[in-house]
């Protein structure tokens, strides 16, 4: 049973008796975890645009401070592939469920500590250094969280319904955005700018601690993947998941990375960068830009559900291809709307851009999990997703630099979104021929 060729039939057999009730329970548990994961992660994203550039990086040049802040945002994503590798290998050896309990604890504790961190004015250069270290730790834990949640969801769903259920953990992203941007939005309403800068921004970070206990309780009810249980019983788990994945599935890692790049990097571009650009270059209020992020995230939720249903019916790879093309088409018009100066049009531009790139994002989990055999799936998905995340983390930084070089014009950012969209669309075309052939699964 150690023959990798046996893996697809073994997997099909393991999930044959699964019901919709089983899948719903696991999907909900995974969603709670990913919502907290993205809440914590997007808190840092919003704070990088609104707070950290002022509180932790002392410079007279606003663009330089923003670039330093976005660089710190990106550094956490550099740690994600390492976290995906470490926790992915653990998940492929000792089980998906155990590892997911560890990652959620790590993410919650680190976020709470960021909320307690003294500023540059209090402790000088130690403040940005500690901020970077906490961001790296956060990146390590996040690196193992999404890939594990996605793996355990698809392995607890009937094969023919995997695309539908793989879209559910993705809803954690807009929920996290709504909670994090909403938290900052409420703080700007309740506090003056002075009090917000002094302590108000810390409150959303500290809220991560009670959220952690809720997430832990719900996640403790998760069942282990029947696919992993079957692998364990048959002695078919991989002894060295990292080496096996890099040797046998390196092409799949690259394709999976490309498939996921628009959903992560494009989202950071339309939220983190656009929030900074709107406030600092176009002179919009931070409340308007946060409200735009919140509304875009609210609209994203039904789009993700719709994308999952499309993937179930037509195949996830087609959703990625056509969704990427749609995102490329609307990119420039959306930036025209964002630059218009009208509150309604600004919010509309952000919302349409996020909705378009959310279609490929809805299908990316289905595609990534389908690229790798069960015995190295957690590791493979961790590599693919986190390399995409690592690259994506520097997209706001790159957009800030290019826009500054273009005399603060928005066109380089729009061009980046078009490129990301077409790059992901091309990955959708290549995906089916690179994937594991699972009976009853539509690529």
CSV table of N, CA, C and O in Angstrom, one decimal, residues 243-364:
chain,number,residue,atom,x,y,z
A,243,UNK,N,10.9,16.2,1.5
A,243,UNK,CA,11.8,15.7,0.4
A,243,UNK,C,11.0,15.1,-0.7
A,243,UNK,O,11.2,15.4,-1.9
A,244,UNK,N,10.0,14.4,-0.3
A,244,UNK,CA,9.1,13.7,-1.3
A,244,UNK,C,8.4,14.8,-2.2
A,244,UNK,O,8.3,14.7,-3.4
A,245,UNK,N,7.8,15.8,-1.5
A,245,UNK,CA,7.1,16.8,-2.2
A,245,UNK,C,8.0,17.6,-3.2
A,245,UNK,O,7.6,17.9,-4.3
A,246,UNK,N,9.2,18.0,-2.7
A,246,UNK,CA,10.1,18.8,-3.5
A,246,UNK,C,10.6,18.0,-4.7
A,246,UNK,O,10.8,18.5,-5.8
A,247,UNK,N,10.8,16.7,-4.5
A,247,UNK,CA,11.3,15.9,-5.6
A,247,UNK,C,10.3,15.5,-6.6
A,247,UNK,O,10.5,15.5,-7.8
A,248,UNK,N,9.1,15.2,-6.1
A,248,UNK,CA,8.0,14.6,-7.0
A,248,UNK,C,7.0,15.6,-7.4
A,248,UNK,O,6.3,15.4,-8.4
A,249,UNK,N,6.8,16.7,-6.7
A,249,UNK,CA,5.7,17.6,-7.0
A,249,UNK,C,6.1,19.1,-7.1
A,249,UNK,O,5.3,20.0,-6.9
A,250,UNK,N,7.4,19.4,-7.5
A,250,UNK,CA,7.8,20.8,-7.6
A,250,UNK,C,7.0,21.5,-8.7
A,250,UNK,O,6.8,22.7,-8.5
A,251,UNK,N,6.7,20.9,-9.8
A,251,UNK,CA,5.9,21.6,-10.8
A,251,UNK,C,4.5,21.9,-10.2
A,251,UNK,O,4.0,23.0,-10.5
A,252,UNK,N,3.9,21.0,-9.5
A,252,UNK,CA,2.6,21.3,-8.9
A,252,UNK,C,2.7,22.4,-7.9
A,252,UNK,O,1.7,23.2,-7.7
A,253,UNK,N,3.8,22.6,-7.2
A,253,UNK,CA,4.0,23.7,-6.2
A,253,UNK,C,3.9,25.0,-7.0
A,253,UNK,O,3.2,26.0,-6.6
A,254,UNK,N,4.6,25.1,-8.1
A,254,UNK,CA,4.6,26.3,-9.0
A,254,UNK,C,3.2,26.6,-9.5
A,254,UNK,O,2.8,27.8,-9.5
A,255,UNK,N,2.5,25.6,-10.0
A,255,UNK,CA,1.2,25.8,-10.6
A,255,UNK,C,0.2,26.2,-9.5
A,255,UNK,O,-0.6,27.1,-9.7
A,256,UNK,N,0.3,25.6,-8.3
A,256,UNK,CA,-0.6,25.9,-7.2
A,256,UNK,C,-0.3,27.4,-6.7
A,256,UNK,O,-1.2,28.1,-6.4
A,257,UNK,N,1.0,27.7,-6.7
A,257,UNK,CA,1.3,29.1,-6.3
A,257,UNK,C,0.7,30.1,-7.3
A,257,UNK,O,0.1,31.1,-6.9
A,258,UNK,N,0.8,29.8,-8.6
A,258,UNK,CA,0.2,30.7,-9.6
A,258,UNK,C,-1.3,30.8,-9.5
A,258,UNK,O,-1.9,31.9,-9.6
A,259,UNK,N,-1.9,29.7,-9.2
A,259,UNK,CA,-3.4,29.6,-9.1
A,259,UNK,C,-3.9,30.5,-7.9
A,259,UNK,O,-5.0,31.0,-7.9
A,260,UNK,N,-3.1,30.5,-6.8
A,260,UNK,CA,-3.5,31.2,-5.6
A,260,UNK,C,-3.1,32.7,-5.6
A,260,UNK,O,-3.5,33.4,-4.7
A,261,UNK,N,-2.2,33.1,-6.5
A,261,UNK,CA,-1.5,34.4,-6.4
A,261,UNK,C,-2.5,35.6,-6.5
A,261,UNK,O,-2.4,36.5,-5.7
A,262,UNK,N,-3.5,35.5,-7.4
A,262,UNK,CA,-4.4,36.7,-7.6
A,262,UNK,C,-5.3,36.8,-6.3
A,262,UNK,O,-5.5,37.9,-5.8
A,263,UNK,N,-5.8,35.7,-5.8
A,263,UNK,CA,-6.7,35.8,-4.6
A,263,UNK,C,-6.0,36.4,-3.4
A,263,UNK,O,-6.7,37.0,-2.6
A,264,UNK,N,-4.7,36.2,-3.3
A,264,UNK,CA,-4.0,36.7,-2.1
A,264,UNK,C,-3.4,38.1,-2.4
A,264,UNK,O,-3.7,39.1,-1.8
A,265,UNK,N,-2.5,38.1,-3.5
A,265,UNK,CA,-1.8,39.3,-3.8
A,265,UNK,C,-2.7,40.4,-4.4
A,265,UNK,O,-2.6,41.6,-4.0
A,266,UNK,N,-3.7,40.0,-5.2
A,266,UNK,CA,-4.6,41.0,-5.7
A,266,UNK,C,-5.4,41.6,-4.6
A,266,UNK,O,-5.7,42.8,-4.6
A,267,UNK,N,-5.8,40.8,-3.6
A,267,UNK,CA,-6.6,41.3,-2.5
A,267,UNK,C,-5.8,42.3,-1.7
A,267,UNK,O,-6.3,43.3,-1.3
A,268,UNK,N,-4.5,42.0,-1.4
A,268,UNK,CA,-3.6,42.9,-0.7
A,268,UNK,C,-3.5,44.2,-1.4
A,268,UNK,O,-3.5,45.3,-0.8
A,269,UNK,N,-3.5,44.1,-2.7
A,269,UNK,CA,-3.3,45.3,-3.6
A,269,UNK,C,-4.5,46.2,-3.5
A,269,UNK,O,-4.4,47.5,-3.3
A,270,UNK,N,-5.7,45.6,-3.5
A,270,UNK,CA,-7.0,46.4,-3.5
A,270,UNK,C,-7.4,46.8,-2.1
A,270,UNK,O,-8.3,47.7,-1.9
A,271,UNK,N,-6.8,46.2,-1.1
A,271,UNK,CA,-7.1,46.6,0.3
A,271,UNK,C,-5.9,47.4,0.9
A,271,UNK,O,-6.0,48.6,1.0
A,272,UNK,N,-4.9,46.7,1.3
A,272,UNK,CA,-3.8,47.4,2.0
A,272,UNK,C,-3.2,48.6,1.2
A,272,UNK,O,-3.1,49.7,1.7
A,273,UNK,N,-2.8,48.4,-0.1
A,273,UNK,CA,-2.2,49.4,-0.9
A,273,UNK,C,-3.3,50.5,-1.1
A,273,UNK,O,-3.0,51.7,-1.0
A,274,UNK,N,-4.4,50.2,-1.6
A,274,UNK,CA,-5.4,51.2,-2.0
A,274,UNK,C,-5.9,52.0,-0.8
A,274,UNK,O,-6.1,53.2,-0.9
A,275,UNK,N,-5.9,51.4,0.4
A,275,UNK,CA,-6.2,52.2,1.6
A,275,UNK,C,-5.2,53.2,1.9
A,275,UNK,O,-5.5,54.4,2.1
A,276,UNK,N,-3.9,52.8,1.8
A,276,UNK,CA,-2.8,53.8,2.0
A,276,UNK,C,-2.8,54.8,0.9
A,276,UNK,O,-2.7,56.0,1.2
A,277,UNK,N,-3.0,54.4,-0.4
A,277,UNK,CA,-3.0,55.4,-1.5
A,277,UNK,C,-4.2,56.4,-1.4
A,277,UNK,O,-4.0,57.6,-1.6
A,278,UNK,N,-5.3,55.9,-1.0
A,278,UNK,CA,-6.5,56.7,-0.9
A,278,UNK,C,-6.3,57.8,0.2
A,278,UNK,O,-6.6,59.0,0.1
A,279,UNK,N,-5.7,57.4,1.4
A,279,UNK,CA,-5.5,58.3,2.5
A,279,UNK,C,-4.4,59.3,2.3
A,279,UNK,O,-4.5,60.5,2.5
A,280,UNK,N,-3.3,58.7,1.8
A,280,UNK,CA,-2.0,59.5,1.8
A,280,UNK,C,-1.8,60.3,0.4
A,280,UNK,O,-1.1,61.3,0.4
A,281,UNK,N,-2.3,59.8,-0.7
A,281,UNK,CA,-2.1,60.4,-2.0
A,281,UNK,C,-3.4,61.2,-2.4
A,281,UNK,O,-3.3,62.3,-2.8
A,282,UNK,N,-4.5,60.5,-2.3
A,282,UNK,CA,-5.7,61.1,-2.8
A,282,UNK,C,-6.4,62.0,-1.8
A,282,UNK,O,-7.4,62.7,-2.1
A,283,UNK,N,-6.0,61.9,-0.5
A,283,UNK,CA,-6.6,62.7,0.5
A,283,UNK,C,-7.9,62.3,1.1
A,283,UNK,O,-8.6,63.1,1.7
A,284,UNK,N,-8.3,61.0,0.8
A,284,UNK,CA,-9.5,60.5,1.4
A,284,UNK,C,-9.4,60.3,2.9
A,284,UNK,O,-8.3,60.1,3.4
A,285,UNK,N,-10.5,60.2,3.6
A,285,UNK,CA,-10.5,59.9,5.0
A,285,UNK,C,-10.2,58.4,5.2
A,285,UNK,O,-10.6,57.5,4.4
A,286,UNK,N,-9.6,58.0,6.3
A,286,UNK,CA,-9.3,56.6,6.6
A,286,UNK,C,-10.7,55.9,6.8
A,286,UNK,O,-10.8,54.7,6.5
A,287,UNK,N,-11.7,56.6,7.3
A,287,UNK,CA,-13.0,56.0,7.5
A,287,UNK,C,-13.6,55.5,6.2
A,287,UNK,O,-14.1,54.4,6.1
A,288,UNK,N,-13.5,56.4,5.2
A,288,UNK,CA,-14.0,56.0,3.8
A,288,UNK,C,-13.3,54.7,3.3
A,288,UNK,O,-13.9,53.8,2.8
A,289,UNK,N,-11.9,54.7,3.4
A,289,UNK,CA,-11.2,53.6,2.9
A,289,UNK,C,-11.5,52.3,3.6
A,289,UNK,O,-11.6,51.2,3.1
A,290,UNK,N,-11.6,52.4,5.0
A,290,UNK,CA,-11.9,51.2,5.8
A,290,UNK,C,-13.4,50.7,5.4
A,290,UNK,O,-13.6,49.5,5.3
A,291,UNK,N,-14.3,51.7,5.2
A,291,UNK,CA,-15.6,51.3,4.9
A,291,UNK,C,-15.7,50.6,3.5
A,291,UNK,O,-16.4,49.6,3.3
A,292,UNK,N,-14.8,51.1,2.6
A,292,UNK,CA,-14.7,50.4,1.3
A,292,UNK,C,-14.3,49.0,1.4
A,292,UNK,O,-14.8,48.1,0.8
A,293,UNK,N,-13.3,48.8,2.3
A,293,UNK,CA,-12.7,47.4,2.5
A,293,UNK,C,-13.8,46.5,3.1
A,293,UNK,O,-14.0,45.4,2.8
A,294,UNK,N,-14.6,47.1,4.1
A,294,UNK,CA,-15.6,46.3,4.7
A,294,UNK,C,-16.7,45.9,3.7
A,294,UNK,O,-17.1,44.7,3.7
A,295,UNK,N,-17.2,46.9,2.9
A,295,UNK,CA,-18.3,46.6,2.0
A,295,UNK,C,-17.8,45.6,0.9
A,295,UNK,O,-18.5,44.6,0.6
A,296,UNK,N,-16.6,45.8,0.5
A,296,UNK,CA,-16.0,44.8,-0.5
A,296,UNK,C,-16.0,43.4,0.1
A,296,UNK,O,-16.3,42.4,-0.6
A,297,UNK,N,-15.6,43.3,1.4
A,297,UNK,CA,-15.5,42.0,2.0
A,297,UNK,C,-16.9,41.4,2.2
A,297,UNK,O,-17.1,40.2,2.1
A,298,UNK,N,-17.9,42.2,2.5
A,298,UNK,CA,-19.3,41.7,2.6
A,298,UNK,C,-19.8,41.1,1.3
A,298,UNK,O,-20.3,40.0,1.3
A,299,UNK,N,-19.5,41.8,0.2
A,299,UNK,CA,-19.9,41.3,-1.1
A,299,UNK,C,-19.1,40.1,-1.5
A,299,UNK,O,-19.6,39.2,-2.2
A,300,UNK,N,-17.9,40.0,-1.0
A,300,UNK,CA,-17.0,38.8,-1.3
A,300,UNK,C,-17.6,37.5,-0.9
A,300,UNK,O,-17.4,36.4,-1.5
A,301,UNK,N,-18.3,37.5,0.2
A,301,UNK,CA,-18.9,36.2,0.8
A,301,UNK,C,-19.8,35.5,-0.1
A,301,UNK,O,-19.5,34.3,-0.4
A,302,UNK,N,-20.8,36.1,-0.7
A,302,UNK,CA,-21.7,35.4,-1.6
A,302,UNK,C,-20.9,35.0,-2.9
A,302,UNK,O,-21.2,34.0,-3.6
A,303,UNK,N,-19.9,35.9,-3.3
A,303,UNK,CA,-19.2,35.6,-4.5
A,303,UNK,C,-18.4,34.3,-4.3
A,303,UNK,O,-18.3,33.4,-5.2
A,304,UNK,N,-17.8,34.1,-3.1
A,304,UNK,CA,-17.0,32.9,-2.8
A,304,UNK,C,-17.9,31.7,-2.8
A,304,UNK,O,-17.5,30.6,-3.4
A,305,UNK,N,-19.1,31.8,-2.3
A,305,UNK,CA,-20.0,30.7,-2.3
A,305,UNK,C,-20.4,30.3,-3.7
A,305,UNK,O,-20.4,29.2,-4.1
A,306,UNK,N,-20.7,31.4,-4.5
A,306,UNK,CA,-21.0,31.2,-5.9
A,306,UNK,C,-19.9,30.5,-6.7
A,306,UNK,O,-20.1,29.6,-7.5
A,307,UNK,N,-18.7,31.0,-6.4
A,307,UNK,CA,-17.5,30.4,-7.1
A,307,UNK,C,-17.3,28.9,-6.7
A,307,UNK,O,-16.9,28.1,-7.6
A,308,UNK,N,-17.6,28.6,-5.5
A,308,UNK,CA,-17.5,27.2,-5.1
A,308,UNK,C,-18.5,26.3,-5.9
A,308,UNK,O,-18.2,25.2,-6.3
A,309,UNK,N,-19.8,26.8,-6.0
A,309,UNK,CA,-20.8,26.1,-6.8
A,309,UNK,C,-20.4,26.0,-8.2
A,309,UNK,O,-20.6,24.9,-8.9
A,310,UNK,N,-19.8,27.0,-8.8
A,310,UNK,CA,-19.4,27.0,-10.2
A,310,UNK,C,-18.3,25.9,-10.4
A,310,UNK,O,-18.3,25.2,-11.3
A,311,UNK,N,-17.4,25.9,-9.4
A,311,UNK,CA,-16.3,24.8,-9.4
A,311,UNK,C,-16.8,23.4,-9.3
A,311,UNK,O,-16.4,22.5,-10.0
A,312,UNK,N,-17.9,23.2,-8.5
A,312,UNK,CA,-18.5,21.9,-8.4
A,312,UNK,C,-19.2,21.5,-9.7
A,312,UNK,O,-19.1,20.3,-10.1
A,313,UNK,N,-19.7,22.5,-10.4
A,313,UNK,CA,-20.5,22.2,-11.6
A,313,UNK,C,-19.6,22.0,-12.9
A,313,UNK,O,-19.7,21.1,-13.7
A,314,UNK,N,-18.6,23.0,-13.0
A,314,UNK,CA,-17.8,23.1,-14.2
A,314,UNK,C,-16.4,22.7,-14.1
A,314,UNK,O,-15.7,22.5,-15.1
A,315,UNK,N,-15.9,22.6,-12.8
A,315,UNK,CA,-14.5,22.3,-12.6
A,315,UNK,C,-13.8,23.6,-12.1
A,315,UNK,O,-14.0,24.7,-12.6
A,316,UNK,N,-13.0,23.4,-11.0
A,316,UNK,CA,-12.3,24.5,-10.4
A,316,UNK,C,-11.4,25.3,-11.3
A,316,UNK,O,-11.2,26.5,-11.2
A,317,UNK,N,-10.7,24.5,-12.1
A,317,UNK,CA,-9.7,25.1,-13.0
A,317,UNK,C,-10.3,26.1,-14.0
A,317,UNK,O,-9.8,27.2,-14.3
A,318,UNK,N,-11.6,25.8,-14.4
A,318,UNK,CA,-12.3,26.8,-15.3
A,318,UNK,C,-12.6,28.1,-14.6
A,318,UNK,O,-12.6,29.2,-15.1
A,319,UNK,N,-13.0,27.9,-13.3
A,319,UNK,CA,-13.3,29.1,-12.5
A,319,UNK,C,-12.1,30.0,-12.3
A,319,UNK,O,-12.2,31.2,-12.4
A,320,UNK,N,-11.0,29.4,-12.1
A,320,UNK,CA,-9.7,30.2,-12.0
A,320,UNK,C,-9.4,30.9,-13.3
A,320,UNK,O,-9.0,32.1,-13.3
A,321,UNK,N,-9.5,30.2,-14.4
A,321,UNK,CA,-9.2,30.8,-15.7
A,321,UNK,C,-10.1,31.9,-16.1
A,321,UNK,O,-9.6,33.1,-16.3
A,322,UNK,N,-11.4,31.7,-16.1
A,322,UNK,CA,-12.3,32.8,-16.5
A,322,UNK,C,-12.4,33.9,-15.4
A,322,UNK,O,-12.6,35.0,-15.8
A,323,UNK,N,-12.3,33.5,-14.1
A,323,UNK,CA,-12.3,34.5,-13.1
A,323,UNK,C,-11.1,35.4,-13.2
A,323,UNK,O,-11.2,36.7,-13.0
A,324,UNK,N,-9.9,34.9,-13.6
A,324,UNK,CA,-8.7,35.7,-13.8
A,324,UNK,C,-8.8,36.6,-14.9
A,324,UNK,O,-8.4,37.8,-14.9
A,325,UNK,N,-9.5,36.1,-16.0
A,325,UNK,CA,-9.7,37.0,-17.2
A,325,UNK,C,-10.6,38.2,-16.8
A,325,UNK,O,-10.4,39.3,-17.2
A,326,UNK,N,-11.7,37.8,-16.1
A,326,UNK,CA,-12.7,38.9,-15.7
A,326,UNK,C,-12.0,39.9,-14.8
A,326,UNK,O,-12.2,41.1,-15.0
A,327,UNK,N,-11.1,39.5,-13.9
A,327,UNK,CA,-10.4,40.4,-13.0
A,327,UNK,C,-9.5,41.4,-13.8
A,327,UNK,O,-9.4,42.6,-13.6
A,328,UNK,N,-8.8,40.8,-14.9
A,328,UNK,CA,-8.0,41.6,-15.7
A,328,UNK,C,-8.8,42.7,-16.5
A,328,UNK,O,-8.3,43.8,-16.6
A,329,UNK,N,-10.0,42.3,-16.9
A,329,UNK,CA,-10.8,43.2,-17.7
A,329,UNK,C,-11.3,44.4,-16.8
A,329,UNK,O,-11.3,45.6,-17.3
A,330,UNK,N,-11.6,44.2,-15.5
A,330,UNK,CA,-12.2,45.2,-14.7
A,330,UNK,C,-11.2,46.0,-14.0
A,330,UNK,O,-11.5,47.0,-13.3
A,331,UNK,N,-9.9,45.6,-14.0
A,331,UNK,CA,-8.8,46.3,-13.2
A,331,UNK,C,-8.7,47.8,-13.4
A,331,UNK,O,-8.8,48.6,-12.5
A,332,UNK,N,-8.5,48.2,-14.7
A,332,UNK,CA,-8.3,49.6,-15.0
A,332,UNK,C,-9.6,50.4,-14.7
A,332,UNK,O,-9.5,51.5,-14.0
A,333,UNK,N,-10.8,50.0,-15.1
A,333,UNK,CA,-12.0,50.7,-14.8
A,333,UNK,C,-12.2,50.9,-13.3
A,333,UNK,O,-12.6,51.9,-12.8
A,334,UNK,N,-11.8,49.9,-12.5
A,334,UNK,CA,-12.0,50.0,-11.0
A,334,UNK,C,-11.0,51.1,-10.5
A,334,UNK,O,-11.4,51.8,-9.5
A,335,UNK,N,-9.8,51.2,-11.0
A,335,UNK,CA,-8.9,52.2,-10.5
A,335,UNK,C,-9.4,53.6,-10.9
A,335,UNK,O,-9.2,54.6,-10.2
A,336,UNK,N,-10.1,53.7,-12.1
A,336,UNK,CA,-10.7,55.0,-12.4
A,336,UNK,C,-11.7,55.4,-11.4
A,336,UNK,O,-11.8,56.6,-11.0
A,337,UNK,N,-12.5,54.4,-11.0
A,337,UNK,CA,-13.5,54.7,-10.0
A,337,UNK,C,-12.9,55.1,-8.6
A,337,UNK,O,-13.4,56.0,-8.0
A,338,UNK,N,-11.9,54.4,-8.2
A,338,UNK,CA,-11.2,54.7,-7.0
A,338,UNK,C,-10.6,56.1,-7.0
A,338,UNK,O,-10.6,56.8,-5.9
A,339,UNK,N,-10.1,56.5,-8.1
A,339,UNK,CA,-9.5,57.8,-8.2
A,339,UNK,C,-10.5,59.0,-8.4
A,339,UNK,O,-10.1,60.1,-8.4
A,340,UNK,N,-11.8,58.6,-8.6
A,340,UNK,CA,-12.8,59.6,-9.0
A,340,UNK,C,-13.0,60.7,-8.0
A,340,UNK,O,-13.4,61.8,-8.4
A,341,UNK,N,-12.8,60.5,-6.7
A,341,UNK,CA,-13.1,61.5,-5.7
A,341,UNK,C,-14.5,61.4,-5.1
A,341,UNK,O,-14.9,62.0,-4.1
A,342,UNK,N,-15.4,60.6,-5.7
A,342,UNK,CA,-16.7,60.3,-5.2
A,342,UNK,C,-16.7,59.2,-4.2
A,342,UNK,O,-16.2,58.1,-4.6
A,343,UNK,N,-17.3,59.3,-3.0
A,343,UNK,CA,-17.3,58.3,-2.0
A,343,UNK,C,-17.9,57.0,-2.6
A,343,UNK,O,-17.4,55.9,-2.4
A,344,UNK,N,-19.1,57.2,-3.2
A,344,UNK,CA,-19.8,56.0,-3.7
A,344,UNK,C,-19.0,55.3,-4.8
A,344,UNK,O,-18.9,54.1,-4.8
A,345,UNK,N,-18.4,56.0,-5.7
A,345,UNK,CA,-17.6,55.4,-6.8
A,345,UNK,C,-16.3,54.7,-6.2
A,345,UNK,O,-15.9,53.7,-6.7
A,346,UNK,N,-15.7,55.3,-5.2
A,346,UNK,CA,-14.5,54.8,-4.6
A,346,UNK,C,-14.9,53.4,-4.0
A,346,UNK,O,-14.2,52.4,-4.3
A,347,UNK,N,-15.9,53.3,-3.3
A,347,UNK,CA,-16.4,52.1,-2.7
A,347,UNK,C,-16.8,51.0,-3.7
A,347,UNK,O,-16.4,49.9,-3.7
A,348,UNK,N,-17.4,51.5,-4.8
A,348,UNK,CA,-17.8,50.6,-5.9
A,348,UNK,C,-16.6,50.0,-6.6
A,348,UNK,O,-16.6,48.8,-6.9
A,349,UNK,N,-15.6,50.9,-6.8
A,349,UNK,CA,-14.4,50.4,-7.5
A,349,UNK,C,-13.7,49.3,-6.7
A,349,UNK,O,-13.3,48.3,-7.2
A,350,UNK,N,-13.6,49.5,-5.4
A,350,UNK,CA,-12.9,48.5,-4.5
A,350,UNK,C,-13.7,47.2,-4.5
A,350,UNK,O,-13.2,46.1,-4.5
A,351,UNK,N,-15.1,47.4,-4.4
A,351,UNK,CA,-16.0,46.2,-4.3
A,351,UNK,C,-15.9,45.4,-5.6
A,351,UNK,O,-15.8,44.1,-5.5
A,352,UNK,N,-16.0,46.0,-6.7
A,352,UNK,CA,-16.0,45.2,-8.0
A,352,UNK,C,-14.6,44.5,-8.2
A,352,UNK,O,-14.6,43.4,-8.6
A,353,UNK,N,-13.5,45.2,-7.9
A,353,UNK,CA,-12.2,44.6,-8.0
A,353,UNK,C,-12.1,43.4,-7.1
A,353,UNK,O,-11.6,42.3,-7.5
A,354,UNK,N,-12.5,43.5,-5.8
A,354,UNK,CA,-12.4,42.4,-4.9
A,354,UNK,C,-13.3,41.2,-5.3
A,354,UNK,O,-13.0,40.0,-5.3
A,355,UNK,N,-14.5,41.6,-5.8
A,355,UNK,CA,-15.5,40.5,-6.2
A,355,UNK,C,-14.9,39.7,-7.4
A,355,UNK,O,-15.0,38.5,-7.4
A,356,UNK,N,-14.3,40.4,-8.4
A,356,UNK,CA,-13.8,39.7,-9.5
A,356,UNK,C,-12.6,38.7,-9.2
A,356,UNK,O,-12.6,37.6,-9.6
A,357,UNK,N,-11.7,39.2,-8.3
A,357,UNK,CA,-10.6,38.3,-8.0
A,357,UNK,C,-11.0,37.2,-7.0
A,357,UNK,O,-10.3,36.3,-6.8
A,358,UNK,N,-12.2,37.4,-6.4
A,358,UNK,CA,-12.7,36.4,-5.4
A,358,UNK,C,-13.1,35.1,-6.1
A,358,UNK,O,-13.2,34.0,-5.5
A,359,UNK,N,-13.5,35.2,-7.4
A,359,UNK,CA,-13.9,33.9,-8.1
A,359,UNK,C,-12.7,33.0,-8.2
A,359,UNK,O,-12.9,31.8,-7.8
A,360,UNK,N,-11.6,33.4,-8.6
A,360,UNK,CA,-10.4,32.4,-8.6
A,360,UNK,C,-10.0,32.0,-7.2
A,360,UNK,O,-9.6,30.9,-7.0
A,361,UNK,N,-10.2,33.0,-6.3
A,361,UNK,CA,-9.8,32.6,-4.9
A,361,UNK,C,-10.7,31.5,-4.3
A,361,UNK,O,-10.3,30.6,-3.6
A,362,UNK,N,-12.0,31.5,-4.7
A,362,UNK,CA,-13.0,30.5,-4.3
A,362,UNK,C,-12.5,29.1,-4.7
A,362,UNK,O,-12.7,28.1,-4.0
A,363,UNK,N,-11.9,29.0,-5.9
A,363,UNK,CA,-11.5,27.7,-6.5
A,363,UNK,C,-10.1,27.3,-6.2
A,363,UNK,O,-9.7,26.2,-6.5
A,364,UNK,N,-9.3,28.2,-5.6
A,364,UNK,CA,-7.9,27.9,-5.4
A,364,UNK,C,-7.6,26.8,-4.5
A,364,UNK,O,-6.7,26.0,-4.7
